[in-house]
Amino acid sequence: MAERRIPEIVIEPPLPGRAISLYARARAEYPALVEATVQRLREAAADHPGRIAQATSLGAEDMVLTDLIARHGIAIDVAMIDTGRLHPETLALRARAEAHWGIRIAVFGPEPAKVADFERQHGPWPMYDSVALRHTCCGLRKVEPLQRLLAGRSAWVTGLRRAQSAHRADVPLRAPDEAGRVKYNPLADWQWADVWHHIATHGVPYNPLHDAFMPSIGCAPCTRPIAVGEDFRAGRWWWEDDTRRECGLHVPTANTPSRSTSLSPIQP
Ligand code: SF4
């Protein structure tokens, strides 16, 4: 049997403030974007009282959303998925965020018995063996816990942006998901420069791995730093050929309209 090749992931020490100096830029559109986003969040909370949560990855966009939710006292719960494979920096950020805003971030994880069974069959690195096994891993560690995170909820909030990848170019501000909940993407029209300008302006805590050339951070075995000129999400599942690489949390459904579809007054 051919020996399995485990990619070596080299992460250079983060240089504090590097992401801010690289990416933050005060665009003229920023004040109006913030105002519109706070309004979107307020309307979402009003439409789904007690039944809406932000599913945070603790990435830069999600930290901006949590900042807006917490600073404006918007009634949206914040919750995350601990896949069991996150970087220590990501896990530490949860405690920093809770202390910074005085909020609780609920944590949902995979079912230990199912993960143990999967790893007994396929070993600790199944994601490198085939796309199918990688998807199974994402299903066990991310998608199934997300379903529990969303149980009893009628809406959720994500930090998806259209500029993150060609695959996300049509992300709407809101759309029904497969289960019929409303999925809000209130940062859909933000640029990367806006995200970092907001983080810099408001002292928002962020993952130090962003200071090590990792703009998009997922699980440790499946995230590497990117090189100059590489796509924003090039560091995620980089060994796969498919350019539409996703983890299954944000795959468009038949219900997802194009962004030009007018659903309500909150559409652009
Ligand atoms: Fe598994 Fe990687 Fe998916 Fe995390 S991102 S759930 S480690 S395949």
Tab-separated table of C-alpha atoms in Angstrom, residues 1 27-28 79 116 119 135 149 172 174 189 206 221:
chain	number	residue	atom	x	y	z
A	1	MET	CA	0.000	0.000	0.000
A	27	ARG	CA	-13.007	53.459	2.044
A	28	ALA	CA	-15.585	56.203	1.552
A	79	ALA	CA	-22.215	30.264	18.967
A	116	ALA	CA	-13.757	7.819	17.124
A	119	GLU	CA	-10.910	7.536	12.806
A	135	HIS	CA	-16.417	15.685	3.096
A	149	LEU	CA	-26.427	24.730	16.953
A	172	PRO	CA	-27.315	37.338	-1.027
A	174	ARG	CA	-30.422	36.903	3.128
A	189	ASP	CA	-21.205	43.641	0.330
A	206	TYR	CA	-8.773	38.752	16.144
A	221	PRO	CA	-4.882	20.128	9.116
